[in-house]
Amino acid sequence: MAARKGCTPSQLALAWVHHQGSDVCPIPGTTKIENLNQNIGALSVKLTPEEMAELESYASTDDVRGDRYPQAMANTTWQNSETPPYNVMSYSIFIWSVEC
C-alpha cells in the first residue's frame, strides 16, 4: 500500500496512527534530520476509510496473544509502581522550582 500511496512504509504507519482520531498523536523518536523530514511527510498521507480497513486487516487484534511484558518485568510497570498522585508531584515540583 505504501508504494500505491507514494510514501514509505514508515510514513504509512505514522499516517495510520494519525488517522486513529483527534485524541491520538504519533510521537516518533528520531535522531536524524532526514528521518524527521520523512516523519513530517507522513502528515500529507491521506487514508480513506477503505484503506484504513485494509491496513487494519493486516494485523487483527484477535491475533494478539500473551502478556504485554515478560512476567519478570511485570512488577516494574506503572500499574505496579507507587507513584504519588499527580497533584502531589505538581506541588513538589512547584516548591522545588521556587526554592531554586
mmCIF file of N, CA and C in Angstrom:
data_model
loop_
_atom_site.group_PDB
_atom_site.id
_atom_site.type_symbol
_atom_site.label_atom_id
_atom_site.label_comp_id
_atom_site.label_asym_id
_atom_site.label_seq_id
_atom_site.Cartn_x
_atom_site.Cartn_y
_atom_site.Cartn_z
ATOM 1 N N MET A 1 0.822 -1.189 0.000
ATOM 2 C CA MET A 1 0.000 0.000 0.000
ATOM 3 C C MET A 1 0.870 1.258 0.000
ATOM 4 N N ALA A 2 2.014 1.209 0.676
ATOM 5 C CA ALA A 2 2.895 2.384 0.697
ATOM 6 C C ALA A 2 3.298 2.770 -0.721
ATOM 7 N N ALA A 3 3.634 1.779 -1.544
ATOM 8 C CA ALA A 3 4.013 2.067 -2.933
ATOM 9 C C ALA A 3 2.836 2.685 -3.685
ATOM 10 N N ARG A 4 1.642 2.171 -3.459
ATOM 11 C CA ARG A 4 0.443 2.722 -4.108
ATOM 12 C C ARG A 4 0.198 4.163 -3.693
ATOM 13 N N LYS A 5 0.479 4.471 -2.418
ATOM 14 C CA LYS A 5 0.241 5.819 -1.898
ATOM 15 C C LYS A 5 1.396 6.772 -2.190
ATOM 16 N N GLY A 6 2.523 6.226 -2.683
ATOM 17 C CA GLY A 6 3.679 7.072 -2.972
ATOM 18 C C GLY A 6 4.394 7.554 -1.723
ATOM 19 N N CYS A 7 4.426 6.693 -0.706
ATOM 20 C CA CYS A 7 5.100 7.055 0.541
ATOM 21 C C CYS A 7 5.920 5.867 1.025
ATOM 22 N N THR A 8 6.672 6.076 2.081
ATOM 23 C CA THR A 8 7.458 4.988 2.655
ATOM 24 C C THR A 8 6.576 4.181 3.610
ATOM 25 N N PRO A 9 6.969 2.942 3.913
ATOM 26 C CA PRO A 9 6.215 2.172 4.907
ATOM 27 C C PRO A 9 6.128 2.886 6.262
ATOM 28 N N SER A 10 7.200 3.577 6.645
ATOM 29 C CA SER A 10 7.182 4.315 7.918
ATOM 30 C C SER A 10 6.159 5.442 7.885
ATOM 31 N N GLN A 11 6.104 6.153 6.780
ATOM 32 C CA GLN A 11 5.122 7.228 6.651
ATOM 33 C C GLN A 11 3.702 6.675 6.688
ATOM 34 N N LEU A 12 3.507 5.522 6.062
ATOM 35 C CA LEU A 12 2.185 4.897 6.075
ATOM 36 C C LEU A 12 1.785 4.509 7.497
ATOM 37 N N ALA A 13 2.732 3.955 8.243
ATOM 38 C CA ALA A 13 2.449 3.570 9.631
ATOM 39 C C ALA A 13 2.100 4.795 10.476
ATOM 40 N N LEU A 14 2.865 5.869 10.321
ATOM 41 C CA LEU A 14 2.571 7.093 11.073
ATOM 42 C C LEU A 14 1.230 7.685 10.654
ATOM 43 N N ALA A 15 0.928 7.632 9.359
ATOM 44 C CA ALA A 15 -0.358 8.140 8.876
ATOM 45 C C ALA A 15 -1.506 7.335 9.467
ATOM 46 N N TRP A 16 -1.325 6.021 9.573
ATOM 47 C CA TRP A 16 -2.365 5.176 10.161
ATOM 48 C C TRP A 16 -2.634 5.596 11.608
ATOM 49 N N VAL A 17 -1.569 5.811 12.374
ATOM 50 C CA VAL A 17 -1.744 6.252 13.764
ATOM 51 C C VAL A 17 -2.434 7.614 13.792
ATOM 52 N N HIS A 18 -1.996 8.522 12.930
ATOM 53 C CA HIS A 18 -2.561 9.870 12.883
ATOM 54 C C HIS A 18 -4.061 9.839 12.563
ATOM 55 N N HIS A 19 -4.487 8.872 11.764
ATOM 56 C CA HIS A 19 -5.891 8.767 11.367
ATOM 57 C C HIS A 19 -6.759 8.037 12.400
ATOM 58 N N GLN A 20 -6.215 7.702 13.542
ATOM 59 C CA GLN A 20 -6.995 6.987 14.558
ATOM 60 C C GLN A 20 -7.999 7.887 15.261
ATOM 61 N N GLY A 21 -7.805 9.173 15.186
ATOM 62 C CA GLY A 21 -8.734 10.104 15.823
ATOM 63 C C GLY A 21 -8.003 11.334 16.310
ATOM 64 N N SER A 22 -8.763 12.362 16.653
ATOM 65 C CA SER A 22 -8.139 13.621 17.071
ATOM 66 C C SER A 22 -7.505 13.531 18.455
ATOM 67 N N ASP A 23 -7.795 12.468 19.184
ATOM 68 C CA ASP A 23 -7.203 12.308 20.508
ATOM 69 C C ASP A 23 -5.967 11.414 20.494
ATOM 70 N N VAL A 24 -5.494 11.069 19.298
ATOM 71 C CA VAL A 24 -4.317 10.212 19.154
ATOM 72 C C VAL A 24 -3.281 10.958 18.328
ATOM 73 N N CYS A 25 -2.052 10.969 18.814
ATOM 74 C CA CYS A 25 -0.979 11.666 18.108
ATOM 75 C C CYS A 25 0.279 10.810 18.129
ATOM 76 N N PRO A 26 0.786 10.434 16.952
ATOM 77 C CA PRO A 26 2.029 9.659 16.947
ATOM 78 C C PRO A 26 3.195 10.524 17.400
ATOM 79 N N ILE A 27 4.069 9.946 18.187
ATOM 80 C CA ILE A 27 5.269 10.648 18.643
ATOM 81 C C ILE A 27 6.470 9.784 18.274
ATOM 82 N N PRO A 28 6.932 9.901 17.029
ATOM 83 C CA PRO A 28 8.066 9.067 16.617
ATOM 84 C C PRO A 28 9.374 9.613 17.176
ATOM 85 N N GLY A 29 10.239 8.730 17.565
ATOM 86 C CA GLY A 29 11.567 9.133 18.017
ATOM 87 C C GLY A 29 12.511 9.168 16.827
ATOM 88 N N THR A 30 13.322 10.168 16.745
ATOM 89 C CA THR A 30 14.285 10.253 15.649
ATOM 90 C C THR A 30 15.504 11.037 16.102
ATOM 91 N N THR A 31 16.634 10.706 15.516
ATOM 92 C CA THR A 31 17.873 11.409 15.852
ATOM 93 C C THR A 31 18.513 12.055 14.631
ATOM 94 N N LYS A 32 17.888 11.886 13.473
ATOM 95 C CA LYS A 32 18.460 12.427 12.235
ATOM 96 C C LYS A 32 17.441 13.330 11.544
ATOM 97 N N ILE A 33 17.932 14.440 11.008
ATOM 98 C CA ILE A 33 17.071 15.398 10.315
ATOM 99 C C ILE A 33 16.349 14.737 9.150
ATOM 100 N N GLU A 34 17.033 13.890 8.397
ATOM 101 C CA GLU A 34 16.387 13.245 7.244
ATOM 102 C C GLU A 34 15.202 12.387 7.693
ATOM 103 N N ASN A 35 15.333 11.723 8.839
ATOM 104 C CA ASN A 35 14.217 10.930 9.356
ATOM 105 C C ASN A 35 13.090 11.833 9.852
ATOM 106 N N LEU A 36 13.448 12.958 10.458
ATOM 107 C CA LEU A 36 12.439 13.918 10.904
ATOM 108 C C LEU A 36 11.625 14.416 9.712
ATOM 109 N N ASN A 37 12.311 14.760 8.630
ATOM 110 C CA ASN A 37 11.621 15.226 7.425
ATOM 111 C C ASN A 37 10.697 14.148 6.872
ATOM 112 N N GLN A 38 11.151 12.902 6.912
ATOM 113 C CA GLN A 38 10.313 11.799 6.450
ATOM 114 C C GLN A 38 9.086 11.649 7.355
ATOM 115 N N ASN A 39 9.294 11.782 8.665
ATOM 116 C CA ASN A 39 8.169 11.692 9.597
ATOM 117 C C ASN A 39 7.152 12.801 9.340
ATOM 118 N N ILE A 40 7.632 14.001 9.093
ATOM 119 C CA ILE A 40 6.741 15.125 8.797
ATOM 120 C C ILE A 40 5.960 14.854 7.514
ATOM 121 N N GLY A 41 6.612 14.194 6.550
ATOM 122 C CA GLY A 41 5.946 13.839 5.297
ATOM 123 C C GLY A 41 4.739 12.945 5.496
ATOM 124 N N ALA A 42 4.697 12.221 6.600
ATOM 125 C CA ALA A 42 3.553 11.345 6.882
ATOM 126 C C ALA A 42 2.266 12.144 7.057
ATOM 127 N N LEU A 43 2.385 13.409 7.423
ATOM 128 C CA LEU A 43 1.190 14.238 7.608
ATOM 129 C C LEU A 43 0.445 14.477 6.301
ATOM 130 N N SER A 44 1.136 14.336 5.170
ATOM 131 C CA SER A 44 0.474 14.551 3.881
ATOM 132 C C SER A 44 -0.132 13.272 3.310
ATOM 133 N N VAL A 45 0.049 12.150 3.995
ATOM 134 C CA VAL A 45 -0.529 10.883 3.531
ATOM 135 C C VAL A 45 -1.977 10.823 4.015
ATOM 136 N N LYS A 46 -2.901 10.837 3.087
ATOM 137 C CA LYS A 46 -4.330 10.777 3.415
ATOM 138 C C LYS A 46 -4.826 9.352 3.182
ATOM 139 N N LEU A 47 -5.576 8.838 4.136
ATOM 140 C CA LEU A 47 -6.102 7.478 4.051
ATOM 141 C C LEU A 47 -7.628 7.508 4.033
ATOM 142 N N THR A 48 -8.201 6.757 3.102
ATOM 143 C CA THR A 48 -9.656 6.637 3.028
ATOM 144 C C THR A 48 -10.123 5.610 4.058
ATOM 145 N N PRO A 49 -11.397 5.602 4.377
ATOM 146 C CA PRO A 49 -11.905 4.561 5.285
ATOM 147 C C PRO A 49 -11.622 3.147 4.766
ATOM 148 N N GLU A 50 -11.675 2.970 3.453
ATOM 149 C CA GLU A 50 -11.378 1.662 2.868
ATOM 150 C C GLU A 50 -9.915 1.284 3.079
ATOM 151 N N GLU A 51 -9.023 2.255 2.924
ATOM 152 C CA GLU A 51 -7.596 1.987 3.149
ATOM 153 C C GLU A 51 -7.319 1.704 4.624
ATOM 154 N N MET A 52 -7.998 2.418 5.503
ATOM 155 C CA MET A 52 -7.840 2.148 6.938
ATOM 156 C C MET A 52 -8.274 0.719 7.255
ATOM 157 N N ALA A 53 -9.401 0.297 6.687
ATOM 158 C CA ALA A 53 -9.886 -1.068 6.914
ATOM 159 C C ALA A 53 -8.898 -2.086 6.365
ATOM 160 N N GLU A 54 -8.316 -1.791 5.203
ATOM 161 C CA GLU A 54 -7.322 -2.702 4.624
ATOM 162 C C GLU A 54 -6.105 -2.820 5.539
ATOM 163 N N LEU A 55 -5.609 -1.696 6.020
ATOM 164 C CA LEU A 55 -4.454 -1.728 6.921
ATOM 165 C C LEU A 55 -4.777 -2.494 8.199
ATOM 166 N N GLU A 56 -5.946 -2.263 8.744
ATOM 167 C CA GLU A 56 -6.322 -2.941 9.982
ATOM 168 C C GLU A 56 -6.519 -4.436 9.782
ATOM 169 N N SER A 57 -6.816 -4.847 8.552
ATOM 170 C CA SER A 57 -6.989 -6.278 8.284
ATOM 171 C C SER A 57 -5.656 -7.021 8.274
ATOM 172 N N TYR A 58 -4.563 -6.306 8.109
ATOM 173 C CA TYR A 58 -3.242 -6.950 8.066
ATOM 174 C C TYR A 58 -2.839 -7.529 9.415
ATOM 175 N N ALA A 59 -3.241 -6.900 10.484
ATOM 176 C CA ALA A 59 -2.856 -7.363 11.823
ATOM 177 C C ALA A 59 -4.054 -7.216 12.752
ATOM 178 N N SER A 60 -4.861 -8.223 12.811
ATOM 179 C CA SER A 60 -6.050 -8.193 13.650
ATOM 180 C C SER A 60 -5.666 -8.288 15.122
ATOM 181 N N THR A 61 -6.356 -7.531 15.948
ATOM 182 C CA THR A 61 -6.097 -7.629 17.390
ATOM 183 C C THR A 61 -6.518 -8.984 17.930
ATOM 184 N N ASP A 62 -7.340 -9.705 17.177
ATOM 185 C CA ASP A 62 -7.720 -11.061 17.583
ATOM 186 C C ASP A 62 -6.525 -12.005 17.571
ATOM 187 N N ASP A 63 -5.487 -11.647 16.798
ATOM 188 C CA ASP A 63 -4.303 -12.497 16.691
ATOM 189 C C ASP A 63 -3.310 -12.275 17.825
ATOM 190 N N VAL A 64 -3.511 -11.249 18.638
ATOM 191 C CA VAL A 64 -2.578 -10.937 19.718
ATOM 192 C C VAL A 64 -2.795 -11.924 20.861
ATOM 193 N N ARG A 65 -1.713 -12.518 21.325
ATOM 194 C CA ARG A 65 -1.789 -13.498 22.409
ATOM 195 C C ARG A 65 -0.717 -13.192 23.446
ATOM 196 N N GLY A 66 -0.981 -13.538 24.686
ATOM 197 C CA GLY A 66 0.018 -13.412 25.741
ATOM 198 C C GLY A 66 0.011 -12.059 26.415
ATOM 199 N N ASP A 67 0.896 -11.939 27.372
ATOM 200 C CA ASP A 67 1.027 -10.701 28.122
ATOM 201 C C ASP A 67 1.818 -9.674 27.328
ATOM 202 N N ARG A 68 1.666 -8.422 27.688
ATOM 203 C CA ARG A 68 2.393 -7.356 27.015
ATOM 204 C C ARG A 68 3.873 -7.375 27.390
ATOM 205 N N TYR A 69 4.159 -7.692 28.646
ATOM 206 C CA TYR A 69 5.531 -7.709 29.137
ATOM 207 C C TYR A 69 5.870 -9.106 29.634
ATOM 208 N N PRO A 70 7.156 -9.476 29.603
ATOM 209 C CA PRO A 70 7.547 -10.749 30.211
ATOM 210 C C PRO A 70 7.206 -10.727 31.704
ATOM 211 N N GLN A 71 6.890 -11.865 32.250
ATOM 212 C CA GLN A 71 6.484 -11.945 33.652
ATOM 213 C C GLN A 71 7.531 -11.340 34.585
ATOM 214 N N ALA A 72 8.817 -11.504 34.251
ATOM 215 C CA ALA A 72 9.887 -10.971 35.100
ATOM 216 C C ALA A 72 9.837 -9.444 35.195
ATOM 217 N N MET A 73 9.248 -8.783 34.195
ATOM 218 C CA MET A 73 9.183 -7.320 34.197
ATOM 219 C C MET A 73 7.825 -6.788 34.642
ATOM 220 N N ALA A 74 6.873 -7.661 34.867
ATOM 221 C CA ALA A 74 5.504 -7.227 35.169
ATOM 222 C C ALA A 74 5.436 -6.305 36.383
ATOM 223 N N ASN A 75 6.265 -6.538 37.377
ATOM 224 C CA ASN A 75 6.221 -5.708 38.586
ATOM 225 C C ASN A 75 6.869 -4.345 38.413
ATOM 226 N N THR A 76 7.498 -4.099 37.272
ATOM 227 C CA THR A 76 8.155 -2.811 37.053
ATOM 228 C C THR A 76 7.303 -1.854 36.229
ATOM 229 N N THR A 77 6.115 -2.263 35.821
ATOM 230 C CA THR A 77 5.274 -1.389 35.012
ATOM 231 C C THR A 77 4.596 -0.346 35.889
ATOM 232 N N TRP A 78 4.082 0.689 35.267
ATOM 233 C CA TRP A 78 3.438 1.778 36.001
ATOM 234 C C TRP A 78 2.271 1.287 36.837
ATOM 235 N N GLN A 79 1.627 0.213 36.397
ATOM 236 C CA GLN A 79 0.466 -0.289 37.131
ATOM 237 C C GLN A 79 0.844 -0.825 38.507
ATOM 238 N N ASN A 80 2.088 -1.230 38.657
ATOM 239 C CA ASN A 80 2.531 -1.806 39.922
ATOM 240 C C ASN A 80 3.474 -0.888 40.693
ATOM 241 N N SER A 81 3.600 0.350 40.258
ATOM 242 C CA SER A 81 4.511 1.266 40.939
ATOM 243 C C SER A 81 3.766 2.044 42.013
ATOM 244 N N GLU A 82 4.519 2.708 42.850
ATOM 245 C CA GLU A 82 3.925 3.506 43.920
ATOM 246 C C GLU A 82 4.161 4.990 43.653
ATOM 247 N N THR A 83 3.835 5.405 42.447
ATOM 248 C CA THR A 83 3.993 6.796 42.067
ATOM 249 C C THR A 83 2.964 7.647 42.806
ATOM 250 N N PRO A 84 3.395 8.767 43.386
ATOM 251 C CA PRO A 84 2.431 9.618 44.099
ATOM 252 C C PRO A 84 1.419 10.213 43.120
ATOM 253 N N PRO A 85 0.253 10.607 43.598
ATOM 254 C CA PRO A 85 -0.748 11.228 42.729
ATOM 255 C C PRO A 85 -0.180 12.472 42.057
ATOM 256 N N TYR A 86 -0.729 12.813 40.899
ATOM 257 C CA TYR A 86 -0.259 13.946 40.113
ATOM 258 C C TYR A 86 -0.243 15.241 40.921
ATOM 259 N N ASN A 87 -1.276 15.506 41.690
ATOM 260 C CA ASN A 87 -1.336 16.779 42.417
ATOM 261 C C ASN A 87 -0.214 16.900 43.442
ATOM 262 N N VAL A 88 0.217 15.794 44.022
ATOM 263 C CA VAL A 88 1.341 15.822 44.965
ATOM 264 C C VAL A 88 2.632 16.118 44.214
ATOM 265 N N MET A 89 2.805 15.480 43.056
ATOM 266 C CA MET A 89 4.018 15.698 42.264
ATOM 267 C C MET A 89 4.097 17.143 41.793
ATOM 268 N N SER A 90 2.988 17.709 41.331
ATOM 269 C CA SER A 90 2.979 19.091 40.847
ATOM 270 C C SER A 90 3.383 20.049 41.957
ATOM 271 N N TYR A 91 2.868 19.822 43.157
ATOM 272 C CA TYR A 91 3.188 20.674 44.292
ATOM 273 C C TYR A 91 4.675 20.579 44.619
ATOM 274 N N SER A 92 5.234 19.365 44.606
ATOM 275 C CA SER A 92 6.657 19.182 44.904
ATOM 276 C C SER A 92 7.523 19.878 43.873
ATOM 277 N N ILE A 93 7.157 19.777 42.608
ATOM 278 C CA ILE A 93 7.931 20.424 41.549
ATOM 279 C C ILE A 93 7.843 21.938 41.702
ATOM 280 N N PHE A 94 6.658 22.454 42.038
ATOM 281 C CA PHE A 94 6.484 23.883 42.236
ATOM 282 C C PHE A 94 7.376 24.370 43.374
ATOM 283 N N ILE A 95 7.371 23.670 44.503
ATOM 284 C CA ILE A 95 8.201 24.054 45.650
ATOM 285 C C ILE A 95 9.671 24.031 45.253
ATOM 286 N N TRP A 96 10.087 22.979 44.538
ATOM 287 C CA TRP A 96 11.482 22.862 44.127
ATOM 288 C C TRP A 96 11.869 24.025 43.225
ATOM 289 N N SER A 97 10.995 24.392 42.266
ATOM 290 C CA SER A 97 11.337 25.468 41.336
ATOM 291 C C SER A 97 11.379 26.822 42.039
ATOM 292 N N VAL A 98 10.547 27.021 43.055
ATOM 293 C CA VAL A 98 10.556 28.281 43.804
ATOM 294 C C VAL A 98 11.833 28.391 44.630
ATOM 295 N N GLU A 99 12.268 27.289 45.211
ATOM 296 C CA GLU A 99 13.470 27.302 46.041
ATOM 297 C C GLU A 99 14.738 27.482 45.213
ATOM 298 N N CYS A 100 14.722 27.045 43.961
ATOM 299 C CA CYS A 100 15.913 27.167 43.112
ATOM 300 C C CYS A 100 15.992 28.572 42.624
#
